[in-house]
Short mmCIF file of C-alpha atoms and ligand atoms in Angstrom, two decimals:
data_model
loop_
_atom_site.label_atom_id
_atom_site.label_comp_id
_atom_site.label_asym_id
_atom_site.label_seq_id
_atom_site.Cartn_x
_atom_site.Cartn_y
_atom_site.Cartn_z
CA MET A 1 -28.68 34.33 -23.97
CA GLU A 2 -30.37 31.36 -21.97
CA PHE A 3 -33.45 29.86 -23.64
CA LEU A 4 -35.55 27.46 -21.49
CA ARG A 5 -38.41 25.31 -22.79
CA PRO A 6 -40.26 23.73 -19.72
CA THR A 7 -42.86 21.32 -20.41
CA SER A 8 -45.10 21.80 -17.56
CA VAL A 9 -46.34 24.47 -15.30
CA GLN A 10 -44.41 23.13 -12.28
CA GLU A 11 -41.15 23.27 -14.43
CA ALA A 12 -41.70 26.71 -15.50
CA VAL A 13 -42.57 28.12 -12.04
CA GLU A 14 -39.48 26.22 -10.77
CA ALA A 15 -37.38 27.83 -13.37
CA LEU A 16 -38.79 31.37 -12.53
CA ALA A 17 -38.20 30.76 -8.87
CA VAL A 18 -34.55 29.64 -9.32
CA ARG A 19 -33.64 32.80 -11.26
CA GLN A 20 -35.37 35.13 -8.76
CA GLY A 21 -37.01 37.48 -11.29
CA ARG A 22 -34.02 37.65 -13.64
CA SER A 23 -35.87 35.75 -16.42
CA ARG A 24 -38.72 36.77 -18.74
CA VAL A 25 -41.74 34.54 -19.85
CA LEU A 26 -42.10 34.25 -23.59
CA ALA A 27 -45.54 33.37 -24.82
CA GLY A 28 -46.29 34.16 -28.48
CA GLY A 29 -43.54 36.76 -28.39
CA THR A 30 -45.74 39.32 -30.50
CA ASP A 31 -45.13 42.03 -27.76
CA LEU A 32 -41.98 40.85 -26.10
CA VAL A 33 -39.65 39.94 -28.93
CA VAL A 34 -40.86 43.30 -30.84
CA ARG A 35 -39.88 45.16 -27.78
CA MET A 36 -36.50 43.50 -27.43
CA LYS A 37 -35.75 43.96 -30.97
CA ASP A 38 -36.42 47.65 -30.52
CA GLY A 39 -34.16 47.64 -27.38
CA LEU A 40 -37.10 48.52 -24.98
CA GLU A 41 -36.54 45.39 -23.11
CA THR A 42 -33.44 43.55 -22.29
CA THR A 43 -33.05 40.12 -20.67
CA ARG A 44 -30.37 37.25 -20.49
CA SER A 45 -32.80 34.65 -19.84
CA LEU A 46 -36.12 33.54 -21.62
CA ILE A 47 -38.59 31.00 -20.43
CA SER A 48 -40.63 29.87 -23.29
CA LEU A 49 -44.16 28.49 -22.49
CA GLY A 50 -44.53 26.84 -25.90
CA ARG A 51 -44.28 23.22 -24.71
CA CYS A 52 -46.64 23.67 -21.74
CA VAL A 53 -49.62 22.08 -23.40
CA GLU A 54 -51.71 22.35 -20.16
CA LEU A 55 -51.80 25.96 -20.68
CA ARG A 56 -53.71 25.68 -23.77
CA GLY A 57 -57.48 25.58 -24.59
CA VAL A 58 -60.94 26.60 -23.23
CA ARG A 59 -62.63 24.30 -20.85
CA GLU A 60 -65.59 24.19 -18.59
CA GLU A 61 -65.33 23.45 -14.88
CA SER A 62 -68.82 23.21 -13.12
CA ASP A 63 -70.25 26.66 -13.60
CA GLN A 64 -66.80 28.23 -14.67
CA ILE A 65 -65.43 28.90 -18.10
CA VAL A 66 -61.49 28.45 -17.84
CA ILE A 67 -59.14 29.67 -20.58
CA GLY A 68 -55.43 28.62 -20.50
CA ALA A 69 -52.92 31.42 -20.72
CA MET A 70 -51.21 30.03 -23.88
CA THR A 71 -54.64 29.78 -25.83
CA THR A 72 -54.14 31.94 -28.93
CA HIS A 73 -56.51 34.55 -30.34
CA GLU A 74 -57.11 32.42 -33.35
CA GLU A 75 -58.17 29.50 -31.13
CA LEU A 76 -60.50 31.87 -29.17
CA ALA A 77 -62.08 33.35 -32.32
CA ARG A 78 -62.75 29.98 -34.01
CA SER A 79 -64.09 28.30 -30.57
CA MET A 80 -67.60 27.46 -31.27
CA PHE A 81 -68.07 26.94 -27.70
CA LEU A 82 -66.72 30.37 -26.71
CA ARG A 83 -68.86 32.00 -29.43
CA ARG A 84 -71.92 30.40 -27.79
CA VAL A 85 -71.04 31.07 -24.15
CA ALA A 86 -69.13 34.32 -24.18
CA PRO A 87 -69.33 35.94 -27.74
CA VAL A 88 -67.90 39.33 -26.51
CA LEU A 89 -64.55 37.56 -26.02
CA ALA A 90 -64.52 35.58 -29.16
CA GLU A 91 -65.59 38.75 -31.11
CA ALA A 92 -62.59 40.72 -29.57
CA ALA A 93 -60.12 37.87 -30.38
CA ALA A 94 -61.14 38.13 -34.02
CA GLU A 95 -60.28 41.74 -34.02
CA VAL A 96 -56.72 41.28 -33.03
CA GLY A 97 -53.96 42.33 -35.56
CA SER A 98 -53.92 39.96 -38.53
CA VAL A 99 -54.05 36.13 -39.14
CA GLN A 100 -50.34 35.76 -38.31
CA ILE A 101 -50.54 37.77 -35.00
CA ARG A 102 -53.79 35.90 -33.84
CA GLN A 103 -51.95 32.56 -34.51
CA ARG A 104 -49.00 33.46 -32.24
CA GLY A 105 -50.45 35.83 -29.83
CA THR A 106 -52.01 34.53 -26.62
CA ILE A 107 -54.69 35.57 -24.10
CA GLY A 108 -52.07 35.48 -21.27
CA GLY A 109 -49.69 37.74 -23.32
CA ASN A 110 -52.49 40.21 -23.96
CA VAL A 111 -53.43 40.46 -20.36
CA VAL A 112 -49.83 40.70 -18.84
CA ASN A 113 -48.71 43.10 -21.43
CA ALA A 114 -51.20 45.52 -20.08
CA SER A 115 -51.78 47.73 -22.83
CA PRO A 116 -54.90 50.15 -22.33
CA SER A 117 -55.83 49.08 -25.96
CA ALA A 118 -55.50 45.36 -25.62
CA ASP A 119 -58.64 43.91 -27.15
CA LEU A 120 -59.28 40.99 -24.89
CA VAL A 121 -59.08 42.90 -21.75
CA PRO A 122 -62.51 44.93 -22.04
CA PRO A 123 -64.32 41.58 -22.42
CA LEU A 124 -62.62 40.03 -19.39
CA HIS A 125 -63.81 43.02 -17.42
CA VAL A 126 -67.37 42.76 -18.34
CA LEU A 127 -67.11 38.90 -17.79
CA GLY A 128 -65.89 39.60 -14.34
CA ALA A 129 -62.80 37.39 -14.93
CA THR A 130 -60.30 36.24 -12.47
CA VAL A 131 -56.57 36.23 -13.26
CA VAL A 132 -54.94 33.02 -11.94
CA LEU A 133 -51.32 33.41 -10.93
CA VAL A 134 -48.96 30.73 -9.85
CA SER A 135 -45.57 30.66 -8.22
CA ARG A 136 -43.57 28.34 -5.82
CA ALA A 137 -45.55 29.88 -2.98
CA GLY A 138 -48.82 28.79 -4.39
CA VAL A 139 -51.93 30.12 -6.27
CA ARG A 140 -52.68 33.77 -6.31
CA PRO A 141 -56.06 34.69 -7.87
CA LEU A 142 -56.59 38.37 -8.78
CA GLY A 143 -59.81 40.18 -10.14
CA ILE A 144 -58.90 41.43 -13.69
CA ASP A 145 -59.87 44.90 -12.32
CA GLU A 146 -57.06 44.82 -9.79
CA PHE A 147 -54.47 43.47 -12.15
CA ALA A 148 -53.19 46.28 -14.23
CA THR A 149 -52.20 49.39 -12.50
CA GLY A 150 -51.07 51.55 -15.62
CA PRO A 151 -49.90 51.07 -19.11
CA LYS A 152 -47.52 48.00 -18.96
CA GLN A 153 -47.91 47.97 -15.32
CA THR A 154 -49.43 45.05 -13.51
CA ARG A 155 -49.53 43.44 -9.98
CA ILE A 156 -47.92 40.10 -11.23
CA ARG A 157 -44.65 39.40 -9.51
CA PRO A 158 -41.44 38.53 -11.33
CA GLU A 159 -41.63 34.83 -10.13
CA GLU A 160 -45.29 34.37 -10.95
CA LEU A 161 -46.91 32.64 -14.14
CA LEU A 162 -50.24 33.70 -15.31
CA VAL A 163 -51.84 30.11 -15.85
CA GLU A 164 -55.40 30.87 -16.64
CA LEU A 165 -58.47 33.20 -16.83
CA ARG A 166 -61.74 32.14 -15.26
CA PHE A 167 -65.23 33.68 -15.19
CA ALA A 168 -68.68 32.37 -14.24
CA ARG A 169 -70.48 30.91 -17.25
CA PRO A 170 -72.84 33.70 -18.62
CA ARG A 171 -76.50 33.04 -18.95
CA ALA A 172 -77.71 32.03 -22.39
CA ASP A 173 -79.96 34.88 -22.88
CA GLU A 174 -77.43 37.79 -22.53
CA LEU A 175 -76.73 40.51 -24.85
CA GLN A 176 -72.80 40.83 -25.51
CA ARG A 177 -70.98 42.96 -28.01
CA TYR A 178 -67.41 43.92 -28.59
CA LEU A 179 -66.79 46.99 -30.67
CA LYS A 180 -63.57 48.57 -31.80
CA LEU A 181 -62.19 51.46 -33.69
CA GLY A 182 -58.74 51.61 -35.11
CA GLN A 183 -56.92 53.33 -37.96
CA ARG A 184 -57.80 50.59 -40.20
CA ARG A 185 -59.79 47.32 -40.23
CA ALA A 186 -56.78 45.06 -39.59
CA LEU A 187 -53.33 45.35 -38.12
CA ALA A 188 -54.24 48.23 -35.94
CA CYS A 189 -54.55 48.73 -32.21
CA ALA A 190 -57.74 50.16 -30.91
CA LYS A 191 -58.05 53.86 -30.83
CA VAL A 192 -61.26 53.24 -28.65
CA SER A 193 -62.89 49.95 -27.77
CA LEU A 194 -65.91 48.95 -25.70
CA ALA A 195 -67.30 45.73 -24.47
CA PHE A 196 -71.11 45.66 -23.52
CA ARG A 197 -72.96 42.94 -21.53
CA ALA A 198 -76.47 43.11 -20.30
CA ARG A 199 -79.74 41.04 -19.93
CA SER A 200 -83.07 42.21 -21.34
CA THR A 201 -86.15 41.26 -19.53
CA ALA A 202 -89.21 42.35 -21.51
CA GLY A 203 -87.01 45.03 -23.08
CA VAL A 204 -85.57 46.36 -19.73
CA LEU A 205 -81.85 46.39 -19.31
CA ARG A 206 -80.46 44.50 -16.32
CA ASP A 207 -76.96 43.73 -14.86
CA VAL A 208 -75.50 46.15 -17.43
CA ARG A 209 -71.66 46.09 -17.68
CA ILE A 210 -69.62 48.23 -19.95
CA ALA A 211 -65.96 48.29 -20.17
CA CYS A 212 -63.65 50.71 -22.33
CA GLY A 213 -60.29 50.58 -23.82
CA ALA A 214 -57.66 53.15 -24.88
CA VAL A 215 -59.69 55.95 -23.02
CA ALA A 216 -57.47 55.76 -19.68
CA PRO A 217 -54.20 54.39 -18.34
CA THR A 218 -55.79 51.04 -17.99
CA VAL A 219 -58.95 49.49 -19.35
CA ILE A 220 -61.73 50.81 -17.10
CA ARG A 221 -65.37 49.92 -16.39
CA ALA A 222 -67.89 52.78 -17.40
CA ARG A 223 -69.86 52.54 -13.99
CA GLU A 224 -71.73 55.87 -14.50
CA ALA A 225 -73.02 54.75 -17.93
CA GLU A 226 -73.88 51.41 -16.55
CA ARG A 227 -76.14 53.07 -13.90
CA ALA A 228 -77.59 55.28 -16.44
CA LEU A 229 -78.77 52.22 -18.39
CA GLU A 230 -79.65 49.84 -15.55
CA GLY A 231 -83.42 49.16 -15.32
CA THR A 232 -84.33 51.35 -18.38
CA LEU A 233 -85.89 50.65 -21.68
CA PRO A 234 -83.07 51.50 -24.28
CA THR A 235 -84.86 54.40 -25.66
CA ALA A 236 -82.95 57.07 -27.75
CA ASP A 237 -83.21 59.34 -24.49
CA ALA A 238 -81.70 56.53 -22.25
CA ILE A 239 -78.92 55.75 -24.55
CA GLY A 240 -78.16 59.64 -24.92
CA ARG A 241 -78.04 59.97 -21.04
CA ALA A 242 -75.56 56.93 -20.85
CA CYS A 243 -73.55 58.44 -23.60
CA ALA A 244 -73.38 61.62 -21.73
CA ALA A 245 -72.45 59.88 -18.46
CA LEU A 246 -69.51 58.16 -20.24
CA ALA A 247 -67.72 61.66 -20.20
CA ARG A 248 -67.57 61.23 -16.34
CA ASP A 249 -66.03 57.60 -16.54
CA ILE A 250 -63.35 57.86 -19.13
CA ARG A 251 -60.16 59.92 -19.17
CA PRO A 252 -59.06 60.01 -22.67
CA ILE A 253 -55.87 61.68 -23.64
CA ASP A 254 -54.32 63.22 -26.93
CA ASP A 255 -51.60 60.89 -28.16
CA VAL A 256 -50.04 59.71 -31.50
CA ARG A 257 -53.20 57.77 -32.43
CA SER A 258 -56.00 60.27 -31.64
CA THR A 259 -57.29 63.18 -29.62
CA ALA A 260 -59.03 63.22 -26.31
CA ALA A 261 -62.12 64.88 -27.90
CA TRP A 262 -62.47 62.33 -30.73
CA ARG A 263 -62.07 59.46 -28.31
CA LEU A 264 -64.88 60.72 -26.10
CA ALA A 265 -67.15 61.17 -29.19
CA ALA A 266 -66.12 57.74 -30.57
CA CYS A 267 -66.52 55.90 -27.35
CA ALA A 268 -70.07 57.44 -27.02
CA GLU A 269 -70.84 56.32 -30.44
CA LEU A 270 -69.65 52.71 -29.81
CA LEU A 271 -71.91 52.70 -26.80
CA ARG A 272 -74.85 53.82 -29.03
CA ARG A 273 -73.94 50.99 -31.28
CA ALA A 274 -73.54 48.22 -28.68
CA VAL A 275 -76.77 48.94 -26.87
CA PRO A 276 -79.83 47.24 -28.46
CA GLY A 277 -82.56 49.45 -29.56
CA PRO A 278 -83.82 52.09 -29.30
CA VAL A 279 -87.20 50.84 -28.70
C1 LIG B 301 -48.22 43.76 -35.63
C2 LIG B 301 -48.90 43.81 -34.60
C3 LIG B 301 -50.32 43.85 -34.44
C4 LIG B 301 -51.03 44.01 -33.13
N1 LIG B 301 -52.32 44.07 -33.12
C5 LIG B 301 -52.91 44.02 -32.00
C6 LIG B 301 -54.21 44.07 -31.81
O1 LIG B 301 -54.98 44.46 -32.74
N2 LIG B 301 -54.95 44.14 -30.62
C7 LIG B 301 -54.16 43.74 -29.44
O2 LIG B 301 -54.81 43.58 -28.35
N3 LIG B 301 -52.77 43.42 -29.53
C8 LIG B 301 -52.29 43.57 -30.60
N4 LIG B 301 -50.86 43.28 -30.68
C9 LIG B 301 -50.12 43.06 -29.40
C10 LIG B 301 -49.95 41.56 -29.14
O3 LIG B 301 -49.92 40.87 -30.36
C11 LIG B 301 -51.08 41.07 -28.30
O4 LIG B 301 -50.85 41.69 -27.02
C12 LIG B 301 -50.72 39.46 -27.92
O5 LIG B 301 -51.82 38.99 -27.21
C13 LIG B 301 -49.57 39.30 -26.93
O6 LIG B 301 -49.33 37.92 -26.66
P1 LIG B 301 -47.92 37.08 -26.85
O7 LIG B 301 -48.39 35.79 -26.37
O8 LIG B 301 -47.41 37.41 -28.18
O9 LIG B 301 -47.19 37.79 -25.67
P2 LIG B 301 -45.70 37.77 -25.42
O10 LIG B 301 -45.21 38.87 -26.44
O11 LIG B 301 -45.00 36.72 -25.48
O12 LIG B 301 -45.72 38.34 -24.00
C14 LIG B 301 -46.09 39.75 -23.55
C15 LIG B 301 -45.77 39.92 -22.16
O13 LIG B 301 -46.50 39.15 -21.15
C16 LIG B 301 -45.70 38.34 -20.53
N5 LIG B 301 -46.19 37.05 -20.50
C17 LIG B 301 -46.79 36.32 -21.51
N6 LIG B 301 -47.40 35.25 -21.29
C18 LIG B 301 -47.23 35.22 -19.69
C19 LIG B 301 -47.88 34.21 -18.70
N7 LIG B 301 -48.39 33.21 -19.01
N8 LIG B 301 -47.41 34.51 -17.48
C20 LIG B 301 -46.65 35.64 -17.16
N9 LIG B 301 -46.23 36.52 -18.00
C21 LIG B 301 -46.62 36.32 -19.27
C22 LIG B 301 -44.26 38.48 -21.20
O14 LIG B 301 -43.15 38.14 -20.31
C23 LIG B 301 -44.39 39.75 -21.78
O15 LIG B 301 -43.92 40.77 -20.78
C24 LIG B 301 -50.24 43.37 -31.95
C25 LIG B 301 -48.92 43.12 -32.06
C26 LIG B 301 -48.16 43.30 -33.26
C27 LIG B 301 -46.68 43.02 -33.48
#
């Protein structure tokens, strides 16, 4: 087994290019190593990003928030800056697994792993994030909504590295929430999750964005529910209509964690809890 530890993005990209897709990128290893141990993944070459310090941290670039791919869940959950500018993402990071998983697991790994129940992905959808991919050929930005195509399926190419996530700095007066239901309060993947973002002008909701996890093959935007709430006062009736609209947005399935019927009811309940009001 070859184990490489590049110290820069350029070195990592070069190592990927030379191996022409025969190598796997290793971030925190909380998904990849588990799958390798279970025999679900095999590779003879790992490229660990642990020494690429340029891939870590949250920063501001003019009106953009930029998060390095190797930033851990714990760093996101504890970042006072992120809690102020994008609380929906910081709240989601705090919900991941356990302290140990949060210390090792990264935002890049969470996104590339493409689980429909990945905690950071619904917030990235409502924030309108861009996934920045780099290879020898250059930089390829992709919208988060284009990135995953199915469970564990994405548009990343074998020679590409995810280097960062970017989104426009949200306005200070926004409402943002992330809510998750799992089997337990800790160490449990989401059975259903929901990220909510909106502005409230004199109580009227504007720019409503809702994304749901674990209710379709990928994380999805709930556009019918968004439309039902846009421009409304969040009365019990308006929220009830949005919850009914959710049934047209999501495609839950029966699986080992839950039934489709329970997921639909639970997702509607999360929306009810996320929306401020009723007034
Ligand atoms: C006990 C346990 C509990 C968990 N609980 C949760 C939970 O509550 N919520 C949740 O969302 N997840 C959970 N997970 C899953 C996992 O911890 C997260 O998805 C984590 O963010 C993965 O990040 P990582 O850095 O460990 O990725 P890795 O395992 O290192 O990598 C995952 C995949 O992404 C690829 N990859 C990683 N980084 C890059 C990059 N920069 N560029 C290109 N490809 C890359 C790897 O090649 C691999 O295919 C849990 C896992 C365990 C074992």
